[in-house]
Short mmCIF file of C-alpha atoms and ligand atoms in Angstrom, two decimals:
data_model
loop_
_atom_site.label_atom_id
_atom_site.label_comp_id
_atom_site.label_asym_id
_atom_site.label_seq_id
_atom_site.Cartn_x
_atom_site.Cartn_y
_atom_site.Cartn_z
CA UNK A 561 -9.39 3.46 26.77
CA UNK A 562 -9.67 4.54 23.13
CA UNK A 563 -12.78 3.55 21.21
CA UNK A 564 -13.12 5.09 17.77
CA UNK A 565 -16.68 3.75 17.47
CA UNK A 566 -17.70 6.72 19.62
CA UNK A 567 -16.93 9.01 16.69
CA UNK A 568 -19.28 9.88 13.86
CA UNK A 569 -18.44 10.99 10.35
CA UNK A 570 -21.22 12.64 8.43
CA UNK A 571 -21.73 11.74 4.80
CA UNK A 572 -23.11 14.76 2.97
CA UNK A 573 -24.31 14.91 -0.61
CA UNK A 574 -24.64 18.11 -2.59
CA UNK A 575 -27.13 18.74 -5.37
CA UNK A 576 -29.66 21.40 -6.44
CA UNK A 577 -33.40 21.79 -7.15
CA UNK A 578 -32.99 22.36 -10.89
CA UNK A 579 -33.10 18.64 -11.59
CA UNK A 580 -36.64 18.04 -10.31
CA UNK A 581 -38.13 15.60 -7.83
CA UNK A 582 -37.45 12.40 -9.74
CA UNK A 583 -33.71 12.96 -10.13
CA UNK A 584 -33.37 14.17 -6.53
CA UNK A 585 -35.00 10.96 -5.31
CA UNK A 586 -32.41 9.03 -7.27
CA UNK A 587 -29.63 11.17 -5.79
CA UNK A 588 -30.96 10.44 -2.33
CA UNK A 589 -31.07 6.72 -3.03
CA UNK A 590 -27.51 6.71 -4.38
CA UNK A 591 -26.27 8.77 -1.45
CA UNK A 592 -27.72 6.29 1.01
CA UNK A 593 -26.13 3.38 -0.84
CA UNK A 594 -22.69 4.99 -0.88
CA UNK A 595 -22.76 5.96 2.79
CA UNK A 596 -23.93 2.45 3.66
CA UNK A 597 -21.15 1.00 1.53
CA UNK A 598 -18.56 3.12 3.34
CA UNK A 599 -20.04 2.31 6.75
CA UNK A 600 -19.79 -1.40 5.98
CA UNK A 601 -16.27 -1.26 4.51
CA UNK A 602 -13.63 -3.57 5.92
CA UNK A 603 -11.74 -1.98 8.80
CA UNK A 604 -14.01 1.06 9.03
CA UNK A 605 -13.29 2.14 12.61
CA UNK A 606 -16.09 4.69 13.14
CA UNK A 607 -19.79 5.30 12.63
CA UNK A 608 -20.74 6.77 9.22
CA UNK A 609 -23.93 8.82 9.43
CA UNK A 610 -25.98 9.43 6.30
CA UNK A 611 -27.18 13.03 6.06
CA UNK A 612 -29.91 14.50 3.82
CA UNK A 613 -29.07 15.70 0.30
CA UNK A 614 -28.35 19.43 0.53
CA UNK A 615 -29.82 21.75 -2.07
CA UNK A 616 -30.01 25.17 -0.40
CA UNK A 617 -27.65 27.57 1.38
CA UNK A 618 -29.86 27.49 4.48
CA UNK A 619 -29.74 23.72 4.76
CA UNK A 620 -25.96 23.79 4.29
CA UNK A 621 -25.22 26.36 6.98
CA UNK A 622 -27.58 24.66 9.43
CA UNK A 623 -25.83 21.36 8.97
CA UNK A 624 -22.36 22.92 9.30
CA UNK A 625 -23.39 24.59 12.57
CA UNK A 626 -24.78 21.30 13.83
CA UNK A 627 -21.49 19.54 12.96
CA UNK A 628 -19.50 22.19 14.84
CA UNK A 629 -21.45 21.75 18.03
CA UNK A 630 -21.59 17.95 17.91
CA UNK A 631 -19.05 16.31 20.23
CA UNK A 632 -19.37 13.06 18.31
CA UNK A 633 -18.91 14.41 14.80
CA UNK A 634 -15.18 14.28 14.02
CA UNK A 635 -15.36 15.04 10.32
CA UNK A 636 -17.49 15.54 7.22
CA UNK A 637 -17.34 13.65 3.95
CA UNK A 638 -18.71 15.64 1.01
CA UNK A 639 -19.84 14.14 -2.24
CA UNK A 640 -21.27 16.09 -5.17
CA UNK A 641 -23.55 13.70 -6.96
CA UNK A 642 -24.64 16.35 -9.42
CA UNK A 643 -23.82 19.96 -10.05
CA UNK A 644 -24.36 21.90 -6.84
CA UNK A 645 -23.77 25.63 -7.50
CA UNK A 646 -21.00 26.46 -5.08
CA UNK A 647 -21.99 29.98 -4.04
CA UNK A 648 -24.58 28.33 -1.82
CA UNK A 649 -21.78 26.50 0.00
CA UNK A 650 -19.88 29.66 0.98
CA UNK A 651 -21.69 30.60 4.19
CA UNK A 652 -21.64 27.02 5.49
CA UNK A 653 -17.97 26.43 4.68
CA UNK A 654 -17.11 29.76 6.29
CA UNK A 655 -18.31 28.60 9.71
CA UNK A 656 -17.37 24.93 9.49
CA UNK A 657 -14.64 23.98 11.97
CA UNK A 658 -14.46 20.21 11.50
CA UNK A 659 -12.10 18.38 9.11
CA UNK A 660 -13.40 17.92 5.57
CA UNK A 661 -12.86 15.20 3.02
CA UNK A 662 -14.06 15.65 -0.52
CA UNK A 663 -14.94 12.26 -1.94
CA UNK A 664 -14.78 12.72 -5.69
CA UNK A 665 -16.57 9.63 -6.88
CA UNK A 666 -19.47 8.57 -9.08
CA UNK A 667 -22.32 6.23 -8.21
CA UNK A 668 -21.95 4.22 -11.42
CA UNK A 669 -18.47 2.92 -11.91
CA UNK A 670 -18.68 2.32 -15.65
CA UNK A 671 -19.97 4.29 -18.58
CA UNK A 672 -22.45 1.97 -20.39
CA UNK A 673 -20.77 2.69 -23.72
CA UNK A 674 -23.38 0.94 -25.91
CA UNK A 675 -26.43 2.40 -24.19
CA UNK A 676 -25.35 5.70 -22.76
CA UNK A 677 -27.98 8.40 -23.28
CA UNK A 678 -28.66 11.92 -21.96
CA UNK A 679 -30.45 10.53 -18.93
CA UNK A 680 -27.33 8.66 -17.77
CA UNK A 681 -25.15 11.70 -18.41
CA UNK A 682 -27.44 13.99 -16.45
CA UNK A 683 -27.61 11.69 -13.48
CA UNK A 684 -23.89 10.97 -13.21
CA UNK A 685 -22.45 14.47 -12.99
CA UNK A 686 -19.83 14.14 -10.27
CA UNK A 687 -17.08 14.72 -12.81
CA UNK A 688 -18.03 18.38 -13.17
CA UNK A 689 -20.09 18.78 -9.98
CA UNK A 690 -17.01 17.91 -7.91
CA UNK A 691 -15.01 20.55 -9.74
CA UNK A 692 -17.47 23.33 -8.87
CA UNK A 693 -17.32 22.36 -5.20
CA UNK A 694 -13.53 21.97 -5.28
CA UNK A 695 -13.17 25.45 -6.75
CA UNK A 696 -14.93 27.21 -3.91
CA UNK A 697 -13.09 25.23 -1.21
CA UNK A 698 -9.76 26.09 -2.84
CA UNK A 699 -10.70 29.72 -3.36
CA UNK A 700 -11.65 29.98 0.31
CA UNK A 701 -8.29 28.46 1.24
CA UNK A 702 -9.87 25.68 3.26
CA UNK A 703 -7.74 22.66 3.94
CA UNK A 704 -9.26 19.28 3.04
CA UNK A 705 -8.35 15.89 1.70
CA UNK A 706 -9.51 15.08 -1.82
CA UNK A 707 -10.00 11.42 -2.68
CA UNK A 708 -10.81 10.57 -6.27
CA UNK A 709 -11.81 7.13 -7.49
CA UNK A 710 -14.57 4.56 -7.23
CA UNK A 711 -16.24 4.35 -3.83
CA UNK A 712 -16.16 0.57 -3.64
CA UNK A 713 -12.43 0.21 -4.32
CA UNK A 714 -10.57 -1.00 -1.24
CA UNK A 715 -7.57 1.30 -1.96
CA UNK A 716 -9.81 4.34 -1.80
CA UNK A 717 -11.60 3.09 1.31
CA UNK A 718 -8.24 2.48 2.98
CA UNK A 719 -7.21 6.07 2.29
CA UNK A 720 -10.54 7.24 3.62
CA UNK A 721 -9.89 5.28 6.83
CA UNK A 722 -6.48 6.89 7.16
CA UNK A 723 -8.05 10.34 7.07
CA UNK A 724 -10.83 9.23 9.42
CA UNK A 725 -8.26 8.01 11.96
CA UNK A 726 -6.33 11.28 11.71
CA UNK A 727 -9.58 13.22 12.20
CA UNK A 728 -10.40 11.20 15.34
CA UNK A 729 -6.99 12.12 16.72
CA UNK A 730 -7.60 15.76 15.81
CA UNK A 731 -10.94 15.71 17.67
CA UNK A 732 -9.32 13.95 20.65
CA UNK A 733 -6.55 16.54 20.63
CA UNK A 734 -9.17 19.26 21.17
CA UNK A 735 -10.35 17.57 24.35
CA UNK A 736 -6.86 16.59 25.51
CA UNK A 737 -5.45 17.68 28.85
CA UNK A 738 -1.73 17.14 29.43
CA UNK A 739 -0.26 17.01 32.94
CA UNK A 740 3.38 17.89 33.45
CA UNK A 741 5.07 16.51 36.52
CA UNK A 742 7.93 18.94 36.88
CA UNK A 743 9.13 21.36 34.21
CA UNK A 744 11.35 21.04 31.17
CA UNK A 745 14.77 19.44 31.54
CA UNK A 746 17.01 22.39 32.33
CA UNK A 747 18.62 24.11 29.32
CA UNK A 748 17.10 21.80 26.71
CA UNK A 749 15.79 23.69 23.66
CA UNK A 750 13.80 21.32 21.49
CA UNK A 751 11.39 20.18 24.19
CA UNK A 752 10.35 23.79 24.83
CA UNK A 753 7.74 25.65 22.83
CA UNK A 754 4.75 27.91 22.80
CA UNK A 755 1.99 26.18 24.77
CA UNK A 756 -0.52 28.90 24.01
CA UNK A 757 0.04 28.60 20.26
CA UNK A 758 -0.14 24.81 20.62
CA UNK A 759 -3.56 25.14 22.24
CA UNK A 760 -4.70 27.38 19.39
CA UNK A 761 -3.39 24.96 16.74
CA UNK A 762 -4.09 21.55 18.30
CA UNK A 763 -6.69 22.32 20.97
CA UNK A 764 -4.92 20.61 23.88
CA UNK A 765 -4.07 22.29 27.16
CA UNK A 766 -0.76 21.80 28.99
CA UNK A 767 -0.45 22.47 32.71
CA UNK A 768 2.23 21.85 35.32
CA UNK A 769 1.84 20.02 38.64
CA UNK A 770 4.20 19.71 41.56
CA UNK A 771 5.66 16.32 42.35
CA UNK A 772 4.01 16.75 45.74
CA UNK A 773 0.60 16.43 44.06
CA UNK A 774 1.63 13.06 42.68
CA UNK A 775 3.20 11.94 45.96
CA UNK A 776 -0.08 12.78 47.72
CA UNK A 777 -1.97 10.63 45.27
CA UNK A 778 0.52 7.77 45.87
CA UNK A 779 0.06 8.05 49.62
CA UNK A 780 -3.59 7.11 49.22
CA UNK A 781 -2.74 3.75 47.63
CA UNK A 782 -3.45 0.79 49.91
CA UNK A 783 -1.33 -2.33 50.43
CA UNK A 784 -4.20 -4.42 49.04
CA UNK A 785 -4.23 -2.39 45.81
CA UNK A 786 -0.47 -2.83 45.58
CA UNK A 787 -0.79 -6.62 46.09
CA UNK A 788 -3.32 -6.77 43.27
CA UNK A 789 -1.12 -4.92 40.79
CA UNK A 790 2.00 -6.91 41.67
CA UNK A 791 0.00 -10.07 41.00
CA UNK A 792 -0.90 -8.68 37.57
CA UNK A 793 2.79 -8.02 36.88
CA UNK A 794 3.53 -11.65 37.70
CA UNK A 795 0.91 -12.80 35.23
CA UNK A 796 1.95 -10.50 32.39
CA UNK A 797 5.76 -10.45 32.50
CA UNK A 798 8.82 -12.59 33.20
CA UNK A 799 10.08 -11.34 36.55
CA UNK A 800 13.82 -11.33 37.17
CA UNK A 801 14.99 -13.29 40.24
CA UNK A 802 15.44 -10.19 42.41
CA UNK A 803 11.85 -9.12 41.84
CA UNK A 804 10.33 -12.49 42.68
CA UNK A 805 8.46 -13.00 45.95
CA UNK A 806 11.63 -14.22 47.63
CA UNK A 807 14.00 -11.86 45.80
CA UNK A 808 16.05 -9.11 47.42
CA UNK A 809 14.43 -6.25 45.43
CA UNK A 810 10.82 -7.22 45.92
CA UNK A 811 10.15 -4.00 47.85
CA UNK A 812 11.27 -1.96 44.81
CA UNK A 813 8.65 -3.74 42.74
CA UNK A 814 6.00 -2.78 45.27
CA UNK A 815 7.23 0.81 45.14
CA UNK A 816 6.97 0.79 41.35
CA UNK A 817 3.41 -0.55 41.64
CA UNK A 818 2.52 2.27 44.05
CA UNK A 819 3.94 4.83 41.63
CA UNK A 820 1.83 3.36 38.84
CA UNK A 821 -1.34 3.31 40.94
CA UNK A 822 -0.75 6.84 42.19
CA UNK A 823 -0.03 8.21 38.71
CA UNK A 824 -3.01 6.44 37.21
CA UNK A 825 -5.31 7.80 39.90
CA UNK A 826 -3.97 11.31 39.47
CA UNK A 827 -4.43 11.18 35.69
CA UNK A 828 -7.90 9.62 35.90
CA UNK A 829 -9.16 12.05 38.50
CA UNK A 830 -7.91 15.02 36.50
CA UNK A 831 -9.13 13.70 33.13
CA UNK A 832 -5.59 13.73 31.68
CA UNK A 833 -4.77 11.55 28.65
CA UNK A 834 -1.10 12.51 28.34
CA UNK A 835 1.69 13.48 30.72
CA UNK A 836 5.37 14.27 31.06
CA UNK A 837 7.96 13.57 33.73
CA UNK A 838 11.47 14.84 34.25
CA UNK A 839 14.29 13.04 36.00
CA UNK A 840 15.61 16.35 37.34
CA UNK A 841 12.56 16.64 39.53
CA UNK A 842 11.73 13.43 41.38
CA UNK A 843 11.22 14.99 44.78
CA UNK A 844 9.33 12.54 46.98
CA UNK A 845 9.47 9.66 44.49
CA UNK A 846 11.62 6.70 45.54
CA UNK A 847 12.60 5.82 41.95
CA UNK A 848 12.17 7.21 38.42
CA UNK A 849 8.78 6.09 37.08
CA UNK A 850 9.78 3.54 34.41
CA UNK A 851 7.34 0.67 34.59
CA UNK A 852 4.45 3.01 35.41
CA UNK A 853 5.09 5.13 32.32
CA UNK A 854 5.49 2.07 30.12
CA UNK A 855 2.20 0.57 31.24
CA UNK A 856 0.25 3.82 31.09
CA UNK A 857 1.44 4.30 27.52
CA UNK A 858 0.26 0.77 26.70
CA UNK A 859 -3.19 1.83 27.92
CA UNK A 860 -3.29 4.75 25.48
CA UNK A 861 -1.72 7.62 27.43
CA UNK A 862 0.58 9.96 25.57
CA UNK A 863 4.00 10.45 27.15
CA UNK A 864 7.05 12.66 26.78
CA UNK A 865 10.15 12.49 28.96
CA UNK A 866 12.11 15.50 30.29
CA UNK A 867 9.02 17.69 30.21
CA UNK A 868 8.46 17.13 26.50
CA UNK A 869 4.75 17.98 26.23
CA UNK A 870 4.78 18.27 22.41
CA UNK A 871 5.87 14.65 22.08
CA UNK A 872 3.41 13.57 24.81
CA UNK A 873 0.59 15.12 22.75
CA UNK A 874 1.93 13.56 19.55
CA UNK A 875 2.20 10.08 21.10
CA UNK A 876 -1.40 10.41 22.34
CA UNK A 877 -2.58 11.49 18.86
CA UNK A 878 -0.72 8.57 17.29
CA UNK A 879 -2.27 6.16 19.80
CA UNK A 880 -5.74 7.40 18.85
CA UNK A 881 -5.00 7.08 15.11
CA UNK A 882 -3.60 3.59 15.62
CA UNK A 883 -6.39 2.30 17.84
CA UNK A 884 -7.40 -1.19 16.75
CA UNK A 885 -4.66 -1.51 14.11
CA UNK A 886 -1.90 -4.10 14.20
CA UNK A 887 1.37 -2.85 15.67
CA UNK A 888 2.23 -0.66 18.63
CA UNK A 889 3.05 3.00 19.20
CA UNK A 890 5.55 4.41 21.67
CA UNK A 891 7.58 7.34 22.88
CA UNK A 892 11.06 6.87 21.41
CA UNK A 893 14.50 8.45 21.12
CA UNK A 894 17.30 7.99 18.60
CA UNK A 895 19.85 6.78 21.10
CA UNK A 896 22.99 5.44 19.49
CA UNK A 897 24.30 4.62 15.99
CA UNK A 898 25.90 1.68 14.21
CA UNK A 899 27.89 3.35 11.42
CA UNK A 900 29.38 0.38 9.62
CA UNK A 901 29.46 1.20 5.91
CA UNK A 902 26.48 -0.27 4.03
CA UNK A 903 25.02 -1.60 7.27
CA UNK A 904 24.15 1.56 9.16
CA UNK A 905 21.49 1.33 11.85
CA UNK A 906 19.97 3.27 14.72
CA UNK A 907 19.39 1.86 18.16
CA UNK A 908 16.32 3.57 19.56
CA UNK A 909 15.44 3.44 23.25
CA UNK A 910 15.03 5.67 26.24
CA UNK A 911 16.36 5.44 29.75
CA UNK A 912 13.25 3.41 30.63
CA UNK A 913 10.12 4.73 29.00
CA UNK A 914 9.34 2.64 25.92
CA UNK A 915 5.81 1.27 25.45
CA UNK A 916 5.40 -2.52 25.55
CA UNK A 917 2.81 -2.32 22.74
CA UNK A 918 5.78 -2.57 20.34
CA UNK A 919 7.35 -5.61 22.05
CA UNK A 920 8.18 -8.57 19.83
CA UNK A 921 7.69 -11.04 22.67
CA UNK A 922 6.72 -11.21 26.34
CA UNK A 923 8.66 -8.44 28.12
CA UNK A 924 10.82 -9.20 31.12
CA UNK A 925 10.43 -7.14 34.27
CA UNK A 926 13.82 -6.19 35.66
CA UNK A 927 15.57 -3.83 38.04
CA UNK A 928 18.92 -2.18 37.30
CA UNK A 929 20.79 0.90 38.40
CA UNK A 930 20.32 4.10 36.42
CA UNK A 931 23.39 6.25 35.93
CA UNK A 932 21.30 9.40 36.01
CA UNK A 933 18.78 10.99 38.42
CA UNK A 934 20.35 9.98 41.73
CA UNK A 935 17.46 7.80 42.94
CA UNK A 936 16.90 4.14 43.85
CA UNK A 937 17.19 1.61 41.02
CA UNK A 938 14.08 1.78 38.85
CA UNK A 939 12.00 -1.20 37.75
CA UNK A 940 11.43 -1.44 34.00
CA UNK A 941 10.19 -3.70 31.22
CA UNK A 942 12.89 -4.93 28.86
CA UNK A 943 12.18 -6.20 25.33
CA UNK A 944 13.11 -6.06 21.66
CA UNK A 945 10.75 -4.57 19.09
CA UNK A 946 8.89 -6.47 16.38
CA UNK A 947 10.65 -6.26 13.00
CA UNK A 948 9.04 -4.58 9.99
CA UNK A 949 7.95 -1.17 8.74
CA UNK A 950 7.68 1.69 11.20
CA UNK A 951 8.04 5.44 11.38
CA UNK A 952 9.31 8.14 13.69
CA UNK A 953 7.49 11.44 13.97
CA UNK A 954 8.46 14.67 15.66
CA UNK A 955 6.77 18.04 16.16
CA UNK A 956 9.01 21.02 16.82
CA UNK A 957 8.34 24.69 17.40
CA UNK A 958 10.23 26.72 14.77
CA UNK A 959 9.35 30.06 16.36
CA UNK A 960 6.78 31.10 13.76
CA UNK A 961 5.15 27.69 13.20
CA UNK A 962 5.00 24.09 14.30
CA UNK A 963 6.75 21.63 12.01
CA UNK A 964 6.11 17.91 11.82
CA UNK A 965 8.84 15.64 10.48
CA UNK A 966 8.24 11.98 9.72
CA UNK A 967 10.89 9.42 8.80
CA UNK A 968 9.91 5.99 7.52
CA UNK A 969 12.17 3.23 8.85
CA UNK A 970 12.47 -0.53 8.87
CA UNK A 971 12.88 -2.27 12.21
CA UNK A 972 15.43 -5.08 11.96
CA UNK A 973 16.67 -7.86 14.18
CA UNK A 974 19.66 -6.67 16.26
CA UNK A 975 22.81 -8.37 14.88
CA UNK A 976 23.25 -10.13 18.21
CA UNK A 977 21.43 -10.53 21.49
CA UNK A 978 21.81 -7.38 23.61
CA UNK A 979 22.35 -9.28 26.82
CA UNK A 980 23.83 -6.46 28.80
CA UNK A 981 21.49 -3.66 27.74
CA UNK A 982 18.73 -3.50 30.37
CA UNK A 983 16.21 -1.31 28.52
CA UNK A 984 13.48 -1.78 25.93
CA UNK A 985 14.83 -0.96 22.49
CA UNK A 986 14.27 -1.00 18.75
CA UNK A 987 16.90 -1.29 16.03
CA UNK A 988 15.99 0.26 12.69
CA UNK A 989 17.33 1.27 9.29
CA UNK A 990 15.99 4.69 8.26
CA UNK A 991 14.77 5.33 4.70
CA UNK A 992 16.22 6.09 2.23
CA UNK A 993 19.43 5.40 4.22
CA UNK A 994 20.85 6.55 7.52
CA UNK A 995 23.12 9.25 6.09
CA UNK A 996 20.41 10.94 4.06
CA UNK A 997 17.70 10.52 6.70
CA UNK A 998 19.80 11.79 9.59
CA UNK A 999 21.09 14.78 7.60
CA UNK A 1000 17.57 15.67 6.47
CA UNK A 1001 16.19 15.26 10.00
CA UNK A 1002 18.87 17.50 11.44
CA UNK A 1003 18.48 20.15 8.72
CA UNK A 1004 14.76 20.16 9.50
CA UNK A 1005 15.50 20.70 13.19
CA UNK A 1006 13.74 17.47 14.23
CA UNK A 1007 13.89 16.44 17.89
CA UNK A 1008 15.72 13.50 19.45
CA UNK A 1009 12.36 12.49 20.98
CA UNK A 1010 9.77 10.99 18.65
CA UNK A 1011 6.52 9.15 18.43
CA UNK A 1012 7.35 5.74 16.99
CA UNK A 1013 4.69 3.58 15.37
CA UNK A 1014 4.42 0.25 13.62
CA UNK A 1015 0.72 0.74 13.01
CA UNK A 1016 0.64 4.05 11.13
CA UNK A 1017 1.75 5.27 7.72
CA UNK A 1018 3.15 8.72 6.89
CA UNK A 1019 -0.23 9.53 5.38
CA UNK A 1020 -1.95 9.36 8.79
CA UNK A 1021 0.43 11.99 10.11
CA UNK A 1022 0.32 14.11 6.97
CA UNK A 1023 -3.49 14.25 7.17
CA UNK A 1024 -3.27 15.20 10.85
CA UNK A 1025 -0.69 17.94 10.16
CA UNK A 1026 -2.88 19.40 7.42
CA UNK A 1027 -5.92 19.54 9.69
CA UNK A 1028 -3.91 21.34 12.34
CA UNK A 1029 -2.49 23.68 9.68
CA UNK A 1030 1.13 22.92 10.52
CA UNK A 1031 4.11 22.22 8.28
CA UNK A 1032 4.73 18.61 7.25
CA UNK A 1033 8.07 17.20 6.05
CA UNK A 1034 8.44 13.59 4.98
CA UNK A 1035 11.72 11.69 4.87
CA UNK A 1036 11.08 8.46 2.98
CA UNK A 1037 12.48 6.03 0.41
CA UNK A 1038 12.37 8.70 -2.30
CA UNK A 1039 13.97 11.56 -0.35
CA UNK A 1040 16.84 13.37 -2.06
CA UNK A 1041 18.75 15.71 0.20
CA UNK A 1042 18.96 18.42 -2.48
CA UNK A 1043 15.22 18.57 -2.93
CA UNK A 1044 14.61 18.34 0.79
CA UNK A 1045 16.79 21.39 1.44
CA UNK A 1046 14.87 23.34 -1.18
CA UNK A 1047 11.56 22.26 0.34
CA UNK A 1048 12.64 23.66 3.70
CA UNK A 1049 13.64 26.96 2.12
CA UNK A 1050 10.39 27.24 0.15
CA UNK A 1051 8.40 26.44 3.26
CA UNK A 1052 10.22 29.21 5.13
CA UNK A 1053 8.98 31.67 2.52
CA UNK A 1054 5.48 30.22 2.52
CA UNK A 1055 5.07 30.47 6.27
CA UNK A 1056 6.59 33.93 6.31
CA UNK A 1057 4.14 35.16 3.69
CA UNK A 1058 1.17 33.37 5.20
CA UNK A 1059 1.64 35.26 8.41
MN1 MN B 1473 15.09 11.88 26.40
#
């Protein structure tokens, strides 16, 4: 469902005519080599397109306009091989709407100390050419990522890929349609927000649909389609006895399959890539959609429970960023704590809706009562999460801005088997420790709902937040509560003044 190879990133080199034909030919040759090197880098998820060397204001603005109108172009990588007088960049940068990365590198890695002459110096001018370009971008207040280092170093290429993935998600976000089945959970604050402002900032549109629309779509599902999906369930999961062919709850499994097929059809027909549900509005549905939501998320759909469209959009963005990487991404909620001194942990889960992409082993398909919602017992996948590094991310509406908060965590093995807990779950230790992380998260006003990922780093989300022009707060191994509090206060002033 998500293929980042559809996206293009344009590699653009700046120079000027002053140097003469011969040098410009060299610049062109070097530019081609670097863009080819980046295109062929390990784990490069997208297409890198080599663009002509730009030496005039006209050429620059034409290319920026072309980038804006290209559906495929998700970002531009700028490199100043030589000194490119920056006044000629102003008109182009003024209209450019796509994310920018300034690659501050040099074609030759080493200075040939014994043989260096004026010719070498004049050809390898990135050191000051990059500064001229950087000045105008800073003066114009344009957000971009600056990467400095040698273009063949894997560390630098990895950081470039991080930004590229975030840019793909940013582009996807501008084409994203989110369907809400039912409204917000009544009286809940954090899942609310300004949908109009969100569309201005992130590009996605959020619209509500009646449960009747979904029920209509379910009614069109045939028994043969249902048979086919149930067969797939049998192949992919361990079915509990009740859900087996001869089990007493087999009909509930068929109902769950119909919900999945109906939801999938509705989303496909409407071009939606993210959705929300709410257990307070299940009119016409026999059970809360658990399995359906889990499997749709595994296919790349963004999801938020209780009408939480911000988290649905975030989960979708994280799925796009993580496409093709090891490790899964899911909707998540900090559910319950283990507060034993020196061994504090969080148990994350949701009533049902956790994505099996994070499962440590083959999930089991089970049916259990749900204490909430007042419907028939819902079918759900149950599993533990793979251990290792992960993060939780949240976007909240602070009234005058959106704020993203990311907490790095380590997923651990639960101290014992959770035999009686019939939901998918993850147990983690937040960084730097639970007390600091939870206090910081709460002071920042972070939500209980998050996007959880074992594939992404904080840098992916930071790059995305910067592109969208929203606030970014990181809670990590180095976080000190004192400093974090100050950062929040300073940010308050910054966003107040920026308005
Ligand atoms: Mn919830």
